XYZ file of N, CA and C in Angstrom:
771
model
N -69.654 24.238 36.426
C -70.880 24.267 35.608
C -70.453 24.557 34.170
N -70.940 23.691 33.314
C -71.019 23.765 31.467
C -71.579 25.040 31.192
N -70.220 25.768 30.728
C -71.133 27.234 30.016
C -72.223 26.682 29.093
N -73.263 28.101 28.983
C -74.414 27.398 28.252
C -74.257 28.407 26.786
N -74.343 27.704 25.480
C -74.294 28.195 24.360
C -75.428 29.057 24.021
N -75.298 29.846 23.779
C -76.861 30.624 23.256
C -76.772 30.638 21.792
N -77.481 30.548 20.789
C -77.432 30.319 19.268
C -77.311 31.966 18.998
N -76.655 32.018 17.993
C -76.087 32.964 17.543
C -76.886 33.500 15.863
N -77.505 34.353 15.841
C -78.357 35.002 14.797
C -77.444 34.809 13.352
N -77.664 34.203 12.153
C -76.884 33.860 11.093
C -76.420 35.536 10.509
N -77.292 36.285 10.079
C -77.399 37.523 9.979
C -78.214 38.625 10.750
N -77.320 39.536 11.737
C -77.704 40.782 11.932
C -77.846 42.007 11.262
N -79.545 42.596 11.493
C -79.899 43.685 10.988
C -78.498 44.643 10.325
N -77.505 44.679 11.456
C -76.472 45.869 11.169
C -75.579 45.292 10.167
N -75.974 43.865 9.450
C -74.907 43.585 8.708
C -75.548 43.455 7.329
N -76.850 43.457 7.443
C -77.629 43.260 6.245
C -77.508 44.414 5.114
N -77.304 44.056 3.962
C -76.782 45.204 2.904
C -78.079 46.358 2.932
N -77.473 47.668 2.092
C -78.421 48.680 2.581
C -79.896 48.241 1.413
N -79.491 48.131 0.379
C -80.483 47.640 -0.772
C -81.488 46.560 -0.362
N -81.337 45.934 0.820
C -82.108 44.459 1.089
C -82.908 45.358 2.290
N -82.619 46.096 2.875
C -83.188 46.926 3.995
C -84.781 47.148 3.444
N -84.607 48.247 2.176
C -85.877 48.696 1.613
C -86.009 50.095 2.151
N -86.521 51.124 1.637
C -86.659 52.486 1.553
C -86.790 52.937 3.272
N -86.015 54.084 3.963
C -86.032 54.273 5.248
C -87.545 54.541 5.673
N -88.074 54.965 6.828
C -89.151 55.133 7.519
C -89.726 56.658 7.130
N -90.341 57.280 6.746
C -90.678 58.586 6.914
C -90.369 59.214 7.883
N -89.882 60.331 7.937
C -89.430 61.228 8.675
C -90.792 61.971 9.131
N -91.509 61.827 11.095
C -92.677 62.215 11.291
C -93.138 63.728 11.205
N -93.638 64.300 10.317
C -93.533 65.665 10.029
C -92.984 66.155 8.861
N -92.619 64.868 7.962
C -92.358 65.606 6.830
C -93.118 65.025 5.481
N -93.378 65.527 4.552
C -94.471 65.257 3.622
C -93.618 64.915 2.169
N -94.034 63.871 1.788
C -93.417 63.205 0.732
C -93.335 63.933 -0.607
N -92.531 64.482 -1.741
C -92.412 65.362 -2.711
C -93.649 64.759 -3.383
N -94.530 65.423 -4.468
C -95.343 64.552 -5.516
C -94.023 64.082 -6.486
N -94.062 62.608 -7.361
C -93.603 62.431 -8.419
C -93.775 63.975 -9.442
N -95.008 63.708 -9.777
C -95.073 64.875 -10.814
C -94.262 66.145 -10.712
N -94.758 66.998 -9.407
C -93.611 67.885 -9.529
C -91.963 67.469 -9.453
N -91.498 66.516 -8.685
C -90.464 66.256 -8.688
C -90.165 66.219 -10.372
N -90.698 65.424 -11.302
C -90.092 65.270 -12.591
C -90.526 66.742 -13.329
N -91.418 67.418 -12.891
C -91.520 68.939 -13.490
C -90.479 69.642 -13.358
N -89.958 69.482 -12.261
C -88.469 70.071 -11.590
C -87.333 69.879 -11.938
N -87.390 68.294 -12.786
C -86.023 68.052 -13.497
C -86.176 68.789 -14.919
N -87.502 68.509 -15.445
C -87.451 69.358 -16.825
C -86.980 70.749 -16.429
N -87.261 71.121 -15.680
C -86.696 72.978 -15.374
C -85.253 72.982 -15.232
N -84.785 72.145 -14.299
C -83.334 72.502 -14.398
C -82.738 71.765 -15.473
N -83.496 71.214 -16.280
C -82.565 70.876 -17.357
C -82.755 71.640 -18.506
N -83.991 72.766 -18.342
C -83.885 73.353 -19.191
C -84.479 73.153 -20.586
N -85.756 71.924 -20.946
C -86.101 71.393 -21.953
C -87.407 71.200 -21.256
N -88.473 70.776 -22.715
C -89.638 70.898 -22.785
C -89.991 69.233 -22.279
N -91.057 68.926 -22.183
C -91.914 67.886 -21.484
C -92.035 66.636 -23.179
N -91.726 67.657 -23.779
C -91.935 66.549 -25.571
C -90.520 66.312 -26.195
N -89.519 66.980 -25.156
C -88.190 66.772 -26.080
C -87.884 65.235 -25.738
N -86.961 65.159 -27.152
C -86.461 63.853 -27.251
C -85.431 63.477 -26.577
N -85.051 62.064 -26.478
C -83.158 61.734 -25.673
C -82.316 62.904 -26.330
N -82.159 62.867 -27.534
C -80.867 62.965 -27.611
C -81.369 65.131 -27.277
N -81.882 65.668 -27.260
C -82.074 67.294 -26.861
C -81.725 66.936 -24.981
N -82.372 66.203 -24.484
C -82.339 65.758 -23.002
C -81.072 65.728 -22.582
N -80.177 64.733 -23.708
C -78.894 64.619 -23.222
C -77.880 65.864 -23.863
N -78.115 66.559 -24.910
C -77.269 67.547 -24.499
C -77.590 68.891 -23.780
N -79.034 68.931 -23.571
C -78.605 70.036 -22.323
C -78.256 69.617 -20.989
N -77.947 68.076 -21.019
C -77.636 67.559 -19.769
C -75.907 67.637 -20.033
N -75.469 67.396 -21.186
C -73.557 67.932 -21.317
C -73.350 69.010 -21.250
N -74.307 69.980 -21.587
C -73.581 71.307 -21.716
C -73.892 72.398 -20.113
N -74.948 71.852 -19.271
C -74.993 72.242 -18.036
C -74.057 71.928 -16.916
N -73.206 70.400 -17.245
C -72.710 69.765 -16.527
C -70.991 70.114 -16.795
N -71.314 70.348 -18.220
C -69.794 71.267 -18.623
C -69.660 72.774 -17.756
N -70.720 73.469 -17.874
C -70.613 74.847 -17.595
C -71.001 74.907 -15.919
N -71.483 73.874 -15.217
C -71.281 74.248 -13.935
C -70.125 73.174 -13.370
N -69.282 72.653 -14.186
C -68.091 71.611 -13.134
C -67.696 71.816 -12.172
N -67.395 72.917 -11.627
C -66.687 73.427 -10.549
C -67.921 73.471 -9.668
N -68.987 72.776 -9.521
C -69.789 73.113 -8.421
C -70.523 71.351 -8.865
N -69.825 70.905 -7.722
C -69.830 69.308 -7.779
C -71.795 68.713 -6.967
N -72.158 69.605 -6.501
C -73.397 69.459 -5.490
C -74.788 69.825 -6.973
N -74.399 70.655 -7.618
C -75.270 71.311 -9.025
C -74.818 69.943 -9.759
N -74.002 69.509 -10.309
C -73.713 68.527 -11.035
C -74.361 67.051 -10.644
N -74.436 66.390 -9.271
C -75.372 65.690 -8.681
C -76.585 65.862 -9.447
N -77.260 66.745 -8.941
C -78.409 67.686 -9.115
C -79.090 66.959 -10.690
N -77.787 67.600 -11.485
C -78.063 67.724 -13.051
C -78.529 66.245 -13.529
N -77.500 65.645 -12.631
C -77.362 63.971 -13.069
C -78.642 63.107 -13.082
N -79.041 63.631 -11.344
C -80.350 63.240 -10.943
C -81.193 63.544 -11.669
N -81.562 64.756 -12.323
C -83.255 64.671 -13.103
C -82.440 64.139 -14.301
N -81.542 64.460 -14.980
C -81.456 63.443 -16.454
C -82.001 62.265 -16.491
N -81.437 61.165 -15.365
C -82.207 60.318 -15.109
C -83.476 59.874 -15.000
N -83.956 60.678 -14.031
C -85.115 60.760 -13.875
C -85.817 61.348 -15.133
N -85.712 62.300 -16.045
C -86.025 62.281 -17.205
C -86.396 61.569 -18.366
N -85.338 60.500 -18.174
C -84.948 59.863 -19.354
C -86.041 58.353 -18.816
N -85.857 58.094 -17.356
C -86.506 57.327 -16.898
C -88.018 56.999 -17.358
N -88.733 58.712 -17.561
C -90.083 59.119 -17.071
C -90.254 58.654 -19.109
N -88.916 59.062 -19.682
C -89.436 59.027 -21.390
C -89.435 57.338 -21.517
N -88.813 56.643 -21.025
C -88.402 55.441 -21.305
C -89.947 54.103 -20.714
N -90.441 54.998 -19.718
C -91.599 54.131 -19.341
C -93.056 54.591 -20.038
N -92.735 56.071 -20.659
C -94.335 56.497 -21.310
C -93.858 55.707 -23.313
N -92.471 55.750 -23.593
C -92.122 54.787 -24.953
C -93.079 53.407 -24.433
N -92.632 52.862 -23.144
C -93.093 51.294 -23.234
C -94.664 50.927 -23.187
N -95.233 52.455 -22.903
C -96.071 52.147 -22.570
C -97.265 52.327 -23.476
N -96.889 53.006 -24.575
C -97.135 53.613 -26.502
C -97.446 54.761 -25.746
N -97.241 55.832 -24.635
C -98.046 57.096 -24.987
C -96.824 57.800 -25.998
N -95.691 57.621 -26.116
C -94.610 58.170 -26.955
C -94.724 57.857 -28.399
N -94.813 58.783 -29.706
C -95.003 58.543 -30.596
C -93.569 58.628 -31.089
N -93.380 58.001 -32.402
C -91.661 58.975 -33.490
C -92.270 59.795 -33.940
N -91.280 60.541 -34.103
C -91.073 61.955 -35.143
C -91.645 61.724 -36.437
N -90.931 60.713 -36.979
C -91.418 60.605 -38.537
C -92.818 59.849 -38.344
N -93.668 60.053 -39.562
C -94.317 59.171 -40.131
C -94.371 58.108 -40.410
N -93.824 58.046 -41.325
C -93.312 56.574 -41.545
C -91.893 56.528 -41.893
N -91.365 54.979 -41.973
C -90.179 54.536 -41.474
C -89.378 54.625 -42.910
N -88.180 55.085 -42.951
C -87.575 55.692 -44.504
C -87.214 54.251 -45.429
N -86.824 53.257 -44.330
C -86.936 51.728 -44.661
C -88.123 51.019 -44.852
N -88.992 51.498 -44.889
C -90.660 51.140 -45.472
C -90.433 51.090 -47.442
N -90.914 49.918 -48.026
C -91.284 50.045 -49.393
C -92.149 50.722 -49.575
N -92.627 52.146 -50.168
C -93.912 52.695 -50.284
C -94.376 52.196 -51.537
N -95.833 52.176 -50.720
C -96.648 51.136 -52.245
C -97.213 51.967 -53.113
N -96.580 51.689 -54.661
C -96.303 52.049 -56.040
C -98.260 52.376 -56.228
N -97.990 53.858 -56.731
C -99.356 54.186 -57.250
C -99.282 53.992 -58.995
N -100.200 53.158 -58.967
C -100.627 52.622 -60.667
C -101.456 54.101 -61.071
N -101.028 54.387 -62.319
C -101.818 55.449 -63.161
C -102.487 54.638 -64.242
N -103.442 54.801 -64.544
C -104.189 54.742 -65.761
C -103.354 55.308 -67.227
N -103.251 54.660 -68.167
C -102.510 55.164 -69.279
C -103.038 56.473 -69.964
N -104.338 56.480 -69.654
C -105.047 57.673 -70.843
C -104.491 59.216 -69.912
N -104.376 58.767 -68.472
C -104.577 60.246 -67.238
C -103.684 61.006 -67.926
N -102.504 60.902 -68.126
C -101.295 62.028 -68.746
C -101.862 62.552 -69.978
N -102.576 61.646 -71.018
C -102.859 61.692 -72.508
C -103.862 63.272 -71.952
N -105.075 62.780 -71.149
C -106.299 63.660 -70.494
C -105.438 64.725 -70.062
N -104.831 64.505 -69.346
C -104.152 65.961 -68.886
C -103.479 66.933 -69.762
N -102.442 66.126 -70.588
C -102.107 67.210 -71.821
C -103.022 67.362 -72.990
N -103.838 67.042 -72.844
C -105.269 67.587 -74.326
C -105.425 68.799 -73.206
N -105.032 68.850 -71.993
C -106.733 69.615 -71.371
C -105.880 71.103 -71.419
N -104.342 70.969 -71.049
C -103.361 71.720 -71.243
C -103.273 72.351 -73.118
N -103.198 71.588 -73.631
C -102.707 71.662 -75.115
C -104.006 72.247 -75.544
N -105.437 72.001 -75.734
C -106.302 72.592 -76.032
C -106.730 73.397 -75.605
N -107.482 74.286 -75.683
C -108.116 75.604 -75.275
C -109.137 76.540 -75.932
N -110.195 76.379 -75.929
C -111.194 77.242 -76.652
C -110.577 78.823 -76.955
N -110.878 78.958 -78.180
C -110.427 80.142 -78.533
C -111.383 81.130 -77.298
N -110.761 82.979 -77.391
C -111.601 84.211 -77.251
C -111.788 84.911 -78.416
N -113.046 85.704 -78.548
C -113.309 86.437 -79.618
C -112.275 87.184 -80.093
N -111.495 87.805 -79.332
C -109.994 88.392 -79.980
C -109.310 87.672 -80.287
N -108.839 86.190 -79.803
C -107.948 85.583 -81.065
C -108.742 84.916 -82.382
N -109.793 84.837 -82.278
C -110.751 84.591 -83.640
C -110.883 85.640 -84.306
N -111.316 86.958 -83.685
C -111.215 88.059 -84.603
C -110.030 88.268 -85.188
N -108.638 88.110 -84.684
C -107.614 87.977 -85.212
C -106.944 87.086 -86.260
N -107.352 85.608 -85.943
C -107.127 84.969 -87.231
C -107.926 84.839 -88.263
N -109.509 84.980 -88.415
C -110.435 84.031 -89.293
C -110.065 85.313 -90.538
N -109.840 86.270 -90.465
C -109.446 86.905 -91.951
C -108.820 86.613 -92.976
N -107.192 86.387 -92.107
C -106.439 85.776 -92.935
C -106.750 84.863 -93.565
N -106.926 83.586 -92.788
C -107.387 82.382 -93.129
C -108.602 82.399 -94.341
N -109.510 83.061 -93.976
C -110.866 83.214 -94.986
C -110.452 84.111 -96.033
N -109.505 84.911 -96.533
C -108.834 85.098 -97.729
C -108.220 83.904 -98.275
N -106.961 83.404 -97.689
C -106.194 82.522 -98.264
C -106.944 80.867 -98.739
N -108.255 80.927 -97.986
C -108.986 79.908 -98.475
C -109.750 79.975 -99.868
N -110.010 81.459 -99.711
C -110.879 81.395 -101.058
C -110.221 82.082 -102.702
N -108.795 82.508 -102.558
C -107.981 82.929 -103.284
C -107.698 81.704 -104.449
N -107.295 80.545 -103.915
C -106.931 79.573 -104.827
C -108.112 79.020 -106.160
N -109.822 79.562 -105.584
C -110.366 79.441 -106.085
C -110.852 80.555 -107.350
N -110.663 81.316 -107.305
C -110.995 82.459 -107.798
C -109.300 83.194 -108.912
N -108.106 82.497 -108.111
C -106.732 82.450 -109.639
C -106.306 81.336 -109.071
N -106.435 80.211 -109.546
C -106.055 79.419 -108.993
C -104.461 79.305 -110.106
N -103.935 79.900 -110.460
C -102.179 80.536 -110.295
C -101.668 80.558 -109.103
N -102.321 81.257 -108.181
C -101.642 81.321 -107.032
C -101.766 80.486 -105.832
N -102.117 79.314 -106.213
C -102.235 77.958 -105.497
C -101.119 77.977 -104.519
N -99.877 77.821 -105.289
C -98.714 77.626 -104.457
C -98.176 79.009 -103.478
N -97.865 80.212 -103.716
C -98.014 80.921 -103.030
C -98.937 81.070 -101.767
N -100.335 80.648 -102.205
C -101.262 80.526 -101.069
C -100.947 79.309 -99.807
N -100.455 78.287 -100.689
C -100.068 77.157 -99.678
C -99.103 77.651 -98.968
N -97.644 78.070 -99.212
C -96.852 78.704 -98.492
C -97.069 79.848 -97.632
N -98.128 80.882 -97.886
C -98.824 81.546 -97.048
C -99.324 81.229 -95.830
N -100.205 80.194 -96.176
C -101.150 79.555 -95.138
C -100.173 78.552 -94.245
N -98.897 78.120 -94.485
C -98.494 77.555 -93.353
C -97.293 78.707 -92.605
N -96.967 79.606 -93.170
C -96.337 80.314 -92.689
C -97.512 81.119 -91.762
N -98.516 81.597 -91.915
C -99.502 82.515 -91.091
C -100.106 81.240 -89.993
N -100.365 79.412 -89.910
C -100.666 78.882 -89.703
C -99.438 78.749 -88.472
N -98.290 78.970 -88.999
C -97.291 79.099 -87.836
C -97.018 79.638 -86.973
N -97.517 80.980 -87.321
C -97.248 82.361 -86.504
C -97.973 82.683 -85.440
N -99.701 82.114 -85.840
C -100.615 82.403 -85.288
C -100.515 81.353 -84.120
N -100.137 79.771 -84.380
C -99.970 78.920 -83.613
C -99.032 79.211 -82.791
N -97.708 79.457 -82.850
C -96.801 79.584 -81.679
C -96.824 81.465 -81.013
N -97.595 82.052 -81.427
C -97.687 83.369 -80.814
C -99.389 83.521 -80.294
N -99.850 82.419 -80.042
C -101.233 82.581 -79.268
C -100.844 82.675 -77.940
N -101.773 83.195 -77.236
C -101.415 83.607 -75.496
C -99.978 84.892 -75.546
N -99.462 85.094 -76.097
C -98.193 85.986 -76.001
C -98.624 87.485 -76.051
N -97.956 88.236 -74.977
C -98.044 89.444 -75.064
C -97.906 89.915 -76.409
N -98.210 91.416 -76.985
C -98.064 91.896 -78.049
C -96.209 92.271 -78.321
N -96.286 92.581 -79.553
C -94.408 92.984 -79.669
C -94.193 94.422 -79.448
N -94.040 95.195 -78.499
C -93.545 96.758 -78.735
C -93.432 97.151 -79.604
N -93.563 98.344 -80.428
C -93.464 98.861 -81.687
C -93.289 100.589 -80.754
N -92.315 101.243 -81.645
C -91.897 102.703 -81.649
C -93.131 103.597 -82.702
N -92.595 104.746 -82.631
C -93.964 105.929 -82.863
C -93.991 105.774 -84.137
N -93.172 105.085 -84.977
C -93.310 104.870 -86.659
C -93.618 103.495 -87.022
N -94.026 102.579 -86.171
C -94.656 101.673 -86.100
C -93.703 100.161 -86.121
N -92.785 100.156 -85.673
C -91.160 99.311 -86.231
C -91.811 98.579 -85.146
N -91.224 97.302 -85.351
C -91.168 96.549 -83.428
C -89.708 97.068 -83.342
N -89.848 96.792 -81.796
C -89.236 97.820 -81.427
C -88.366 96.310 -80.124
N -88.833 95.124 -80.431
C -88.145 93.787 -79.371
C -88.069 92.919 -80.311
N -87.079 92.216 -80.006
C -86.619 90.926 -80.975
C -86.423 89.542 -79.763
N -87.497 89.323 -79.632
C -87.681 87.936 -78.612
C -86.959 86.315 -79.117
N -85.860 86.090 -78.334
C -85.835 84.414 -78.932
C -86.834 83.717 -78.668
N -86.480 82.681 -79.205
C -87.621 81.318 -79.433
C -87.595 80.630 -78.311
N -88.796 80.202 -78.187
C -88.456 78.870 -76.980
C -88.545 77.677 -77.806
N -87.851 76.967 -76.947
C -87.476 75.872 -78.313
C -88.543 74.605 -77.835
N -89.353 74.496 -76.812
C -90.303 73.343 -76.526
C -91.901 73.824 -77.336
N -91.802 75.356 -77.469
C -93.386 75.436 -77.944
C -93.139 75.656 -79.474
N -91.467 75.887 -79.936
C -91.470 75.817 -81.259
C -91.340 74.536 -81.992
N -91.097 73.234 -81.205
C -90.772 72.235 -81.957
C -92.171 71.260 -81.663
N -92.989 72.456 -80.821
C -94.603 71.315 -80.840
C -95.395 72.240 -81.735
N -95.451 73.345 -82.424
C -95.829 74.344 -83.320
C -95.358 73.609 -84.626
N -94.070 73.467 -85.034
C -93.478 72.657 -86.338
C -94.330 71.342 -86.073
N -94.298 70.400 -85.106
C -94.811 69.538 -85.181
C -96.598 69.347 -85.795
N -97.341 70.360 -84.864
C -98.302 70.169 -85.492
C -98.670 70.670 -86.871
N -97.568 71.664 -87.271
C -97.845 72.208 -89.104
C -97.712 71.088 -89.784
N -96.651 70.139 -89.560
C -96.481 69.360 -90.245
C -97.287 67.912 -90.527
N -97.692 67.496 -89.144
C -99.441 66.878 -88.903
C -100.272 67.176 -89.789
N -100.593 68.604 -90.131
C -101.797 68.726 -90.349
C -101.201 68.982 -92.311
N -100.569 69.506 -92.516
C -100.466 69.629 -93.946
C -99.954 67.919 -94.128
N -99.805 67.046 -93.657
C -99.404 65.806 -93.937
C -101.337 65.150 -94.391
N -102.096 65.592 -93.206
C -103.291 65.295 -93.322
C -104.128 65.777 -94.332
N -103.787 67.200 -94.606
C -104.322 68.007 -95.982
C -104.105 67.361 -96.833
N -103.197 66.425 -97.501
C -102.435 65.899 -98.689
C -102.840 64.812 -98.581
N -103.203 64.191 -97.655
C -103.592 62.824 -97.996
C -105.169 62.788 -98.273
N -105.912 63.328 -97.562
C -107.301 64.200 -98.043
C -107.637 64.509 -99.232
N -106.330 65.122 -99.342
C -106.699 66.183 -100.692
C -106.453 64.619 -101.890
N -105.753 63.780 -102.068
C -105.222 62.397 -102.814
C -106.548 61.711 -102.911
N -107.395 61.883 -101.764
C -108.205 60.784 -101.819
C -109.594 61.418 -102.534
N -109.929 62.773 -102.185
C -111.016 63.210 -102.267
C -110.774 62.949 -104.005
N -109.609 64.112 -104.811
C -109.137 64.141 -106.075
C -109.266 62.636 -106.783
N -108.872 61.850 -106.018
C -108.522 60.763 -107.005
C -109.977 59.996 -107.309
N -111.187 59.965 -106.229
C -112.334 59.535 -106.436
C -113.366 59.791 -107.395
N -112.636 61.337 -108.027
C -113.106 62.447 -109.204
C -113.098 61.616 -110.648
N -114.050 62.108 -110.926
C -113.600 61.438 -112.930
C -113.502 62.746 -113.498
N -112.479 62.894 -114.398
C -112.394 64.086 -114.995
C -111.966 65.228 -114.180
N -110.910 64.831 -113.474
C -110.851 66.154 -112.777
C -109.553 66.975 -113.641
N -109.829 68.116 -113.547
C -108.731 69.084 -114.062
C -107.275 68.806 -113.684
N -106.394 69.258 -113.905
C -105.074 69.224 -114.015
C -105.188 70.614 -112.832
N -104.089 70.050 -111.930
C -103.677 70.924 -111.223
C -105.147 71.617 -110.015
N -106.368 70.356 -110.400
C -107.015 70.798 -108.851
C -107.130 70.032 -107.933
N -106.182 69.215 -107.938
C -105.667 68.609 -106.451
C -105.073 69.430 -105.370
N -104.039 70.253 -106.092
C -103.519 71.491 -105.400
C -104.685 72.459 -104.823
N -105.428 72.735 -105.710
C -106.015 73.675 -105.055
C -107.094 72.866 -103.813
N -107.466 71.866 -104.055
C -108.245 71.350 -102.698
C -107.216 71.088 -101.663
N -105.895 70.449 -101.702
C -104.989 70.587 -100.817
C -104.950 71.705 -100.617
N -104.630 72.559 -101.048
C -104.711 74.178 -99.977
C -105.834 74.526 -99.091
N -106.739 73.711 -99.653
C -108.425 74.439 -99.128
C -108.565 73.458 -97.977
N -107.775 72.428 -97.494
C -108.089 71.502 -96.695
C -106.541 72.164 -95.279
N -105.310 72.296 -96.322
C -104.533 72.803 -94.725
C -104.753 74.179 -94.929
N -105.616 75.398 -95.263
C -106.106 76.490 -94.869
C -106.955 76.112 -93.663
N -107.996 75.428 -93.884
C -109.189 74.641 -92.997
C -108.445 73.973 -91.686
N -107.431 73.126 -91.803
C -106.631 72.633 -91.103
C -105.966 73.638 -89.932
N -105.229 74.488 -90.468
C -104.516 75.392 -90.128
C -105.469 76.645 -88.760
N -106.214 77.006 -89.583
C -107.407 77.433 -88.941
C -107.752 77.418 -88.039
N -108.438 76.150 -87.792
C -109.087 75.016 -86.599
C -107.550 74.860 -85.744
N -106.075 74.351 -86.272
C -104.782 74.583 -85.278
C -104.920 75.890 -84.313
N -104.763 76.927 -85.235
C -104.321 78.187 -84.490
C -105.662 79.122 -83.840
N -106.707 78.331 -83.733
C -107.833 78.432 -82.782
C -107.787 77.678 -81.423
N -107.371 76.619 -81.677
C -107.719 75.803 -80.477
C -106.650 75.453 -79.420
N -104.995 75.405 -80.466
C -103.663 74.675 -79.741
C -103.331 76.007 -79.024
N -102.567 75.689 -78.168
C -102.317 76.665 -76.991
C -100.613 75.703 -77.080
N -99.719 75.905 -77.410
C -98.457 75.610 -77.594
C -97.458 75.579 -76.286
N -97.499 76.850 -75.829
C -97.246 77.525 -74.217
C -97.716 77.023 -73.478
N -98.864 76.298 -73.383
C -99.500 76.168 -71.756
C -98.706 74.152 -71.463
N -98.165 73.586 -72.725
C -97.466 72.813 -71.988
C -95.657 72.641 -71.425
């Protein structure tokens, strides 16, 4: 009798790779871990927060794996939630719940804010000007209201008065807002303060503004005159940067820019 062939299975179960199998059967009586705690569990033994980033993830994942080497079963362990860590960051990135750190990107052009030309001009008037207080008005309008009405009354001392009035026009301007000077029991000052050299060269600046403006004033008013005297141009030029001067060391605030 012809042996009889029986067909022969191309692949058996016991030869089929373990990956093509698919996840084993549950074990009856035993209850499946939650995901969640399972990945709560890797953040713990790794020792990092639920918001840290890769690269914090991965070095407390080197420096645990350094300091327990000699215990090859802990090192598994370590490997496993990194993964699983990095896994859990890598699918909430794809999925946008993961934000970046920065704001915005340092390779971003940031778009150029246009200013208005006058805004700086507005800002330093608002700085540079300043309504007088009754104590620095009580303090200057004396001087000033002598040296204005002196030129009229000897007008000899025209020129003296002009040199007066921009020297007191100076003093008063770059020493507004400033503490007082110490003085000893015989009345000396008693401190010798240097200069600052940004509120002294906007102090010169405006003396020289304004007695530039006195003189041209004073040219025009004089020259429109018939018959005018000899030598009272001077005296209305004084009477205009006294006036000038005045209205400066009331209002400029030198210091506050």
């Amino acid at each position: 009798v012809a042996p009889v062939w029986r067909a022969r299975p191309a692949l058996s179960r016991a030869r089929v790779p373990l990956a093509l199998q698919g996840p084993p059967p549950p074990v009856p009586g035993e209850e499946e871990e939650d995901p969640e705690d399972k990945l709560n569990a890797a953040y713990r033994l790794l020792g990092v927060t639920q918001d840290a980033g890769y690269d914090e993830v991965t070095d407390a994942h080197i420096e645990l794996t350094e300091r327990y080497s000699d215990d090859p079963a802990r090192v598994q362990r370590l490997d496993d939630a990194k993964d699983l860590v990095v896994a859990e960051q890598l699918r909430r990135r794809m999925a946008g719940e993961l934000r970046p750190v920065v704001t915005e990107s340092p390779w971003d052009k940031k778009p150029v804010q246009r200013e208005m030309p006058w805004v700086p001009v507005v800002e330093f008037l608002q700085k540079f000007i300043r309504p007088p207080g009754f104590g620095h008005f009580k303090t200057v309008s004396p001087m000033f209201t002598i040296l204005l009405a002196m030129p009229w009354f000897a007008p000899s001392v025209v020129g003296s008065v002009t040199l007066l009035s921009c020297v007191a026009g100076f003093a008063f301007t770059y020493n507004r807002g400033q503490a007082d000077v110490p003085k000893d029991e015989w009345g000396q000052v008693g401190e010798i303060r240097p200069y600052k050299r940004k509120p002294m060269l906007i102090t010169i600046a405006c003396c020289t503004i304004t007695y530039t403006i006195a003189t041209v004033l004073a040219k025009r008013v004089v020259g429109g005159m018939v018959g005018a005297q000899r030598g009272f141009d001077a005296i209305v030029k004084s009477s205009f940067l006294c006036l000038g001067l005045f209205f400066q060391a009331l209002i400029v605030d030198v210091h506050a820019v």
